[in-house]
Short mmCIF file of C-alpha atoms in Angstrom, two decimals:
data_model
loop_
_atom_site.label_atom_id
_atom_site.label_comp_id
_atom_site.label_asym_id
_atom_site.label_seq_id
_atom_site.Cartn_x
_atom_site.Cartn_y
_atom_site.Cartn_z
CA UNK A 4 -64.76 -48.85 124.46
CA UNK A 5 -61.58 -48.00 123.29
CA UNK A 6 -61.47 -46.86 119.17
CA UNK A 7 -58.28 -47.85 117.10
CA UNK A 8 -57.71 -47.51 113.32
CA UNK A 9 -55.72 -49.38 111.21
CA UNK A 10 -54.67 -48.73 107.55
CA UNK A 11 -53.65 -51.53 105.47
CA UNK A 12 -50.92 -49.89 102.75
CA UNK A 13 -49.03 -51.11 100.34
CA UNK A 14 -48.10 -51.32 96.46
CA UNK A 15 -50.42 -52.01 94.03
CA UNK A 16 -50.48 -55.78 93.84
CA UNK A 17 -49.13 -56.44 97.43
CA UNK A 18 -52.27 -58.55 98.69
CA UNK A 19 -53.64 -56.02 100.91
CA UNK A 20 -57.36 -57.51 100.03
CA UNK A 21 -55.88 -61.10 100.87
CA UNK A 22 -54.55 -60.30 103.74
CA UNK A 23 -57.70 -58.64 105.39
CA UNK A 24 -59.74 -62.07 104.22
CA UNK A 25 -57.20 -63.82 106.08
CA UNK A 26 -57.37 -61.98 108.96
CA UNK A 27 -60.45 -63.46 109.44
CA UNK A 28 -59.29 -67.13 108.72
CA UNK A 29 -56.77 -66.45 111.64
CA UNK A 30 -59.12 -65.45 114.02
CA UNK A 31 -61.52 -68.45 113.08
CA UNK A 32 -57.67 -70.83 113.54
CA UNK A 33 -56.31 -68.76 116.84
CA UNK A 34 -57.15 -69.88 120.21
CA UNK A 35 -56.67 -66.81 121.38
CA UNK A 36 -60.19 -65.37 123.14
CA UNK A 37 -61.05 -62.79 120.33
CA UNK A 38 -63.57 -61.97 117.92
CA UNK A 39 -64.18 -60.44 114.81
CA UNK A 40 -67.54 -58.96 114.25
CA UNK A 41 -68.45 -56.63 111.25
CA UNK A 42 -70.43 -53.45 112.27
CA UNK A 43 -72.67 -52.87 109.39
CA UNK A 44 -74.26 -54.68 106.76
CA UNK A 45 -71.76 -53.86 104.07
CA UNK A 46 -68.96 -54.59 105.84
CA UNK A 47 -70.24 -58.18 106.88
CA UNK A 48 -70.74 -59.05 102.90
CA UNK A 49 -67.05 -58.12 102.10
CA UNK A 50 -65.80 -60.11 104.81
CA UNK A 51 -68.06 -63.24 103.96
CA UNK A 52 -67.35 -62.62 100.36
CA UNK A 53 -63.46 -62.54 100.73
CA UNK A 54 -63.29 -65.30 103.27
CA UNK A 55 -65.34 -68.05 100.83
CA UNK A 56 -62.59 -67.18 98.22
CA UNK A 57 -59.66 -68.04 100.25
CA UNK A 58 -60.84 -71.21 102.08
CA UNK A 59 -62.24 -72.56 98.58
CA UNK A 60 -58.75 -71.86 97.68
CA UNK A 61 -59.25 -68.86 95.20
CA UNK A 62 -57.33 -65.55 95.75
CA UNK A 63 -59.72 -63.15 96.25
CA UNK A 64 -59.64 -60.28 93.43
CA UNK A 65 -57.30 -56.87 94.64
CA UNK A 66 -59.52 -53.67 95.79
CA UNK A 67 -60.13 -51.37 92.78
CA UNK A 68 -61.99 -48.36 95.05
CA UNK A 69 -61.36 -47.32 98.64
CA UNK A 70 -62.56 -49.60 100.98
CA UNK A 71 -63.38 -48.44 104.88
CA UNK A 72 -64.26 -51.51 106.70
CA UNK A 73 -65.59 -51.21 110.54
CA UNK A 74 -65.17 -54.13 112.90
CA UNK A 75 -65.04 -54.91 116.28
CA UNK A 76 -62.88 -56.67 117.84
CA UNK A 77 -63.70 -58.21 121.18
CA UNK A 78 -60.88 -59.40 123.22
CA UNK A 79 -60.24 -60.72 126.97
CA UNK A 80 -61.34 -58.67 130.27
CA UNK A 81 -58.50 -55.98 131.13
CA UNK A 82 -58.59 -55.11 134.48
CA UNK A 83 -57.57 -51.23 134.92
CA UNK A 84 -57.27 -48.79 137.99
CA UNK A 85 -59.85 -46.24 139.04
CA UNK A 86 -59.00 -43.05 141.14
CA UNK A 87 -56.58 -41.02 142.36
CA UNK A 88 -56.03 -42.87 145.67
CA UNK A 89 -58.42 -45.71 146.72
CA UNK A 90 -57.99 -46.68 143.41
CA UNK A 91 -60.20 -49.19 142.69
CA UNK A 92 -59.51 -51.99 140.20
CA UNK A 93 -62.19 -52.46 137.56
CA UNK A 94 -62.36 -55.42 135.32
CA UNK A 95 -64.19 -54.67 131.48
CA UNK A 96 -64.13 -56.73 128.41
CA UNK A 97 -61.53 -55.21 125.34
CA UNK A 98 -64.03 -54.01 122.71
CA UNK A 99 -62.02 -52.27 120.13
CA UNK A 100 -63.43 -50.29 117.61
CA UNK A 101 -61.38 -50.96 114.39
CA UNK A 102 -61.36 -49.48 111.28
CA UNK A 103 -59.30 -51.49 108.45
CA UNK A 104 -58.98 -49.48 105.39
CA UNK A 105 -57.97 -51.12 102.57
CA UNK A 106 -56.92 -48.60 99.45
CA UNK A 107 -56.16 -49.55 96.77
CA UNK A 108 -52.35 -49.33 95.94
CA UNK A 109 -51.82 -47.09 93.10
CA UNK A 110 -53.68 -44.61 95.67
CA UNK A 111 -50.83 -44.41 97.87
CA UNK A 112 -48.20 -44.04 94.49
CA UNK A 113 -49.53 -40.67 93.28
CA UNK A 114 -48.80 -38.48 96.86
CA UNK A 115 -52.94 -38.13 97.15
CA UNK A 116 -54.36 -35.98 100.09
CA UNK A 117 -56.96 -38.56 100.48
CA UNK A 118 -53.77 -41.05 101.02
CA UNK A 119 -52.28 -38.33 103.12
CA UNK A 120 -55.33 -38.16 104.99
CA UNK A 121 -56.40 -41.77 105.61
CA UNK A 122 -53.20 -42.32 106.95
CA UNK A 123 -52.83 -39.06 109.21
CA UNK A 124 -55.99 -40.53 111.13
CA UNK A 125 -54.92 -43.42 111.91
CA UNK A 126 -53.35 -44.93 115.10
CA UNK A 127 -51.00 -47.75 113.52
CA UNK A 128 -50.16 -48.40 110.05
CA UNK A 129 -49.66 -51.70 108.26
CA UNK A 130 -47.34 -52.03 105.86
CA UNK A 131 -47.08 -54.69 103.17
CA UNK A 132 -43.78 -55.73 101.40
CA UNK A 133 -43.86 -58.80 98.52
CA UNK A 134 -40.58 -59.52 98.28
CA UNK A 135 -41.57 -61.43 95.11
CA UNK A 136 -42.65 -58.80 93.42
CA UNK A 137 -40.20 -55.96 94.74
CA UNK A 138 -37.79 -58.45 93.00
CA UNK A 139 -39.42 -58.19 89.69
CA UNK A 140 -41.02 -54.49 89.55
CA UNK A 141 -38.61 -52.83 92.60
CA UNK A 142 -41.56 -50.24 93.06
CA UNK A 143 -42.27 -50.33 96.99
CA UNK A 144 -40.18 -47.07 97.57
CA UNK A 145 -42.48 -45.23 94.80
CA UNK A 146 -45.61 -46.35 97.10
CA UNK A 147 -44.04 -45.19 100.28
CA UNK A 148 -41.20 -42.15 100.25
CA UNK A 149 -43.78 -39.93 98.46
CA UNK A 150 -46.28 -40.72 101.26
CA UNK A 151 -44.46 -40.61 103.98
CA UNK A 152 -42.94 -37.47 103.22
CA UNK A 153 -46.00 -35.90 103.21
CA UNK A 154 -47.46 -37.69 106.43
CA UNK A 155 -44.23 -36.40 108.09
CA UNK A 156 -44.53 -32.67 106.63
CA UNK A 157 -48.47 -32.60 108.94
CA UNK A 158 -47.69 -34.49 111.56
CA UNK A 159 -43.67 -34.23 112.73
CA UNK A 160 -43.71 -30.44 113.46
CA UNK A 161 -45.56 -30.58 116.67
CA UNK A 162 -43.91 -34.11 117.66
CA UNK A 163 -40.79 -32.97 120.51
CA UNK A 164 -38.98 -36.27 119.69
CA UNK A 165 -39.34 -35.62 115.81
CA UNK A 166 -40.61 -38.69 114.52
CA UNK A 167 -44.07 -39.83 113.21
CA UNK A 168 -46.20 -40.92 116.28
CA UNK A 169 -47.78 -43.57 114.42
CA UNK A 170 -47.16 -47.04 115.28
CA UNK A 171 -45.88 -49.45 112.40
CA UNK A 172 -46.29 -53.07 111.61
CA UNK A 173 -43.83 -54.23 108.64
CA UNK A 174 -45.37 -57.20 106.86
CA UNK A 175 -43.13 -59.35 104.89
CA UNK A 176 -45.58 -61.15 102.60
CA UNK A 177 -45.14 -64.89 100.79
CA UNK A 178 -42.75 -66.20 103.65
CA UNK A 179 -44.04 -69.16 102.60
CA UNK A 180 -42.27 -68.83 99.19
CA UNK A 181 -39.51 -71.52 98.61
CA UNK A 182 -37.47 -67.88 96.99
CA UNK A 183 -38.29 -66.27 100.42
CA UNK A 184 -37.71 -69.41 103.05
CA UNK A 185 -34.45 -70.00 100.96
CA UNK A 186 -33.12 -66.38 101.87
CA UNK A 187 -34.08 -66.38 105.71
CA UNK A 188 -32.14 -69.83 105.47
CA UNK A 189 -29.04 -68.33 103.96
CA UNK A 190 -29.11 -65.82 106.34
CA UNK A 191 -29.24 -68.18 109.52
CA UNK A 192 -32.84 -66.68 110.78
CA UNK A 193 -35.09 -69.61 110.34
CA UNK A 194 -36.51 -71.43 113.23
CA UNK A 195 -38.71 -73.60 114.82
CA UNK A 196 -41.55 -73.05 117.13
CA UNK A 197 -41.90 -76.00 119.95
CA UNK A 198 -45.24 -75.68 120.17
CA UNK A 199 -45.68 -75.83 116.83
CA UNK A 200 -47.69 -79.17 116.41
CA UNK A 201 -46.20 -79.36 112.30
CA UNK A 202 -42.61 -77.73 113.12
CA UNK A 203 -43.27 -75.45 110.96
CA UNK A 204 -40.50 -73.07 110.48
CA UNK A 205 -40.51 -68.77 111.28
CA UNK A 206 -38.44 -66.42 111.56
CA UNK A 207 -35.96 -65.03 114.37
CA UNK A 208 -35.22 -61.69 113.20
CA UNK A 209 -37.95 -60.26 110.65
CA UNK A 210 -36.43 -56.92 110.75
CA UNK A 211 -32.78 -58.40 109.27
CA UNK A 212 -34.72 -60.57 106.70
CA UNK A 213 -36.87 -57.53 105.51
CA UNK A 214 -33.18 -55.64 104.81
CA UNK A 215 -32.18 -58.50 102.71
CA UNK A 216 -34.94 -58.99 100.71
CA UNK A 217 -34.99 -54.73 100.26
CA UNK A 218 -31.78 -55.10 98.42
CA UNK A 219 -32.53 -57.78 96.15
CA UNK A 220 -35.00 -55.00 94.73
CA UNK A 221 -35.21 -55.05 90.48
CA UNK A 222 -34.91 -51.14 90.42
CA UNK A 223 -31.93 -50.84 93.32
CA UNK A 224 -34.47 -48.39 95.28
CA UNK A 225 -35.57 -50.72 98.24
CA UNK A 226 -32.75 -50.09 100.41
CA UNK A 227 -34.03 -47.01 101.34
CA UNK A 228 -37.30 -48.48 102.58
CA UNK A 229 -35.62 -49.50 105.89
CA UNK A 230 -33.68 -46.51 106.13
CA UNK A 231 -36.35 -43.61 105.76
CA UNK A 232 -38.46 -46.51 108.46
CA UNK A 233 -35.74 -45.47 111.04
CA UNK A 234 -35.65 -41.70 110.01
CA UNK A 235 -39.28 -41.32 110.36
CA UNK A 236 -40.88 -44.02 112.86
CA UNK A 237 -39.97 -44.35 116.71
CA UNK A 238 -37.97 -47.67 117.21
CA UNK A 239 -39.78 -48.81 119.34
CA UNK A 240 -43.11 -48.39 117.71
CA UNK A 241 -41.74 -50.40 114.59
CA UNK A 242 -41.98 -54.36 114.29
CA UNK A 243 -41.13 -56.35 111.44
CA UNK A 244 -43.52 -59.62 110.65
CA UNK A 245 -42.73 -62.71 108.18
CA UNK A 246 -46.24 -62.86 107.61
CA UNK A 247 -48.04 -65.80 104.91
CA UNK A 248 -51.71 -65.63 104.08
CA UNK A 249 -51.96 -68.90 102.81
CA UNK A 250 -49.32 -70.88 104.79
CA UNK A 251 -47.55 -74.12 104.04
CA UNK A 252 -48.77 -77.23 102.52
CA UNK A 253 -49.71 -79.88 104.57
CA UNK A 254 -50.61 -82.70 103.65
CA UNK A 255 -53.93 -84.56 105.39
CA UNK A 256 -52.77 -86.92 108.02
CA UNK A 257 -49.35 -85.37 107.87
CA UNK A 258 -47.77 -84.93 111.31
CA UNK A 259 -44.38 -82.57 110.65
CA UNK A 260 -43.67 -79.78 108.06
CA UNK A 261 -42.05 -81.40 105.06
CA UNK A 262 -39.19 -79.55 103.38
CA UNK A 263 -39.33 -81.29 100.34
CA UNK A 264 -42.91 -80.37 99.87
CA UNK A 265 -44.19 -77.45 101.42
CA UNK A 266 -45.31 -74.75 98.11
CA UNK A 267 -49.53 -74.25 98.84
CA UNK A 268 -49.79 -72.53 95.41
CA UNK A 269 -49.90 -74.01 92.24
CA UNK A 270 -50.14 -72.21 88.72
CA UNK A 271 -53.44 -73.20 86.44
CA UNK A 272 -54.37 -71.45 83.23
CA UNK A 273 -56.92 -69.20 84.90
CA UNK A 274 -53.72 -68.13 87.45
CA UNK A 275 -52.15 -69.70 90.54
CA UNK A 276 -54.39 -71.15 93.36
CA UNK A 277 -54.06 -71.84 96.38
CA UNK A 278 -53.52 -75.83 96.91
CA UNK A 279 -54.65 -77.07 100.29
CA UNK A 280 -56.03 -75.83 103.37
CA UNK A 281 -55.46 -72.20 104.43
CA UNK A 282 -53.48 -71.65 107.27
CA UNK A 283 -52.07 -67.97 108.18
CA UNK A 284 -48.76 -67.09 109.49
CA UNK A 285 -48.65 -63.80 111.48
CA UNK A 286 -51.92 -62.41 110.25
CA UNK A 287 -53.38 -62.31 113.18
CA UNK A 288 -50.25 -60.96 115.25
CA UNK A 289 -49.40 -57.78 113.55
CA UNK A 290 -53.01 -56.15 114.03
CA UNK A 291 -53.06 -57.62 117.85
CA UNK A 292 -49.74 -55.57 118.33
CA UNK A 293 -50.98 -52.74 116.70
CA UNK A 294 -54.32 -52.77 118.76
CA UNK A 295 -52.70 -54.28 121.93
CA UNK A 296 -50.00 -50.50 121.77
CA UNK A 297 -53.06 -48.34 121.26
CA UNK A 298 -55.63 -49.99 124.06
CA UNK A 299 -53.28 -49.47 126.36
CA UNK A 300 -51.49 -46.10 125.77
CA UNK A 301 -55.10 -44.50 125.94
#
């Protein structure tokens, strides 16, 4: 069985408890041939807890304490070859061991060891970006240059091509944000997928949208997010996601995505919930990648 870890990082605030409930929503929705298992008992209750919120439309509460979370994921049979020269070809079912870690995000602000550490051991990191939030509090660089520094100070010295040898998925969250859509729009990168039953619209180039929305940043500092990305990360270990925990709207019996009403969160006195039926947008796809590099580089 091949073992992957994952660590979920972001600001404080950037729905990295969301988006692990809704990683199992996505799996549920996918027709993809993989599964999502918890490996112990507390593990199972945080997943069952978190998932009940979201598809009885409540935002479940951010992590206040460190959260390790072991899974499995079981995926379709790989076939591999065996031996040096009858090599034989051998046929065994993906079972990845996955650890998600979700920290909490002022962990990750204050240059920590324990942040250090969590993310030193892992094989691919996950990034999260709210652009909605970077617009009002500009803070993602705080959460990230201090970090990464530090990551690069243990683990670039031995590395001959002198980046970090992690693998990183950029997650740009709320895509399904009228402030977000309207700026991929501007910018000529929304599409359509075809076999997309609702038409629902995504993104070309994630990578180009995520520099936008960096410079529309409240504090002027999120510009540098993409830049110290391509200092520190391999190119080609780096993929940008417009990701959505939620989704759009749709309405029941409604056959195509409707522009003119799309927004699946509404704002109550107790805070905004979520309005209809929960449907992810690359969830899912960001932690296949990740696994997907790391099953077969091993």
């Amino acid at each position: 069985m091949t073992k992957s870890k994952i660590t979920v990082w972001g600001a404080p605030g950037s729905g990295k408890t969301t988006f692990l409930a809704a990683l199992n929503v996505a799996m549920a929705r996918s027709e993809l041939d993989w599964a999502f298992v918890a490996k112990n008992e507390e593990s199972g209750i945080w997943l069952t807890t978190m998932t009940d919120q979201l598809v009885n439309r409540e935002f479940p509460q951010p992590t206040t304490a460190v959260e390790e979370l072991q899974y499995l994921l079981i995926g379709p049979p790989r076939t591999r070859r065996k031996g040096l020269f009858r090599r034989t070809a051998i046929t065994e079912q993906t079972r990845v061991d996955l650890s998600l870690i979700d920290m909490p995000g002022g962990t990750f602000g204050g240059r920590s060891s324990r942040s250090t550490e969590v993310l030193n051991s892992s094989d691919g990191l996950l990034f999260l970006f709210d652009p909605i939030r970077e617009s009002a509090s500009g803070d993602s660089f705080d959460y990230f240059h201090g970090v990464i520094t530090d990551l690069a100070h243990q683990a670039m010295a031995s590395e001959p091509l002198g980046r970090l040898p992690h693998r990183l998925a950029v997650c740009i969250t709320k895509f399904d944000d009228a402030r977000v859509l309207s700026i991929a729009e501007q910018l000529g990168l929304v599409t359509t997928n075809p076999s997309d039953f609702y038409n629902r619209p995504s993104v070309d180039d994630a990578r180009e949208l995520f520099a936008r929305l960096c410079d529309v940043s409240a504090s002027g500092n999120g510009g540098m997010l993409l830049r110290m990305i391509d200092r520190f990360f391999q190119p080609q270990r780096v993929r940008f996601f417009a990701t959505s925990t939620i989704g759009f709207h749709i309405r029941s019996g409604q056959t195509t995505f409707d522009w003119e009403d799309f927004q699946n969160v509404v704002p109550t006195e107790d805070g905004d919930r979520i309005r209809g039926a929960v449907q992810p947008i690359n969830v899912l796809e960001p932690i296949l990648w990740l696994v997907d590099e790391n099953v077969s580089r091993r």
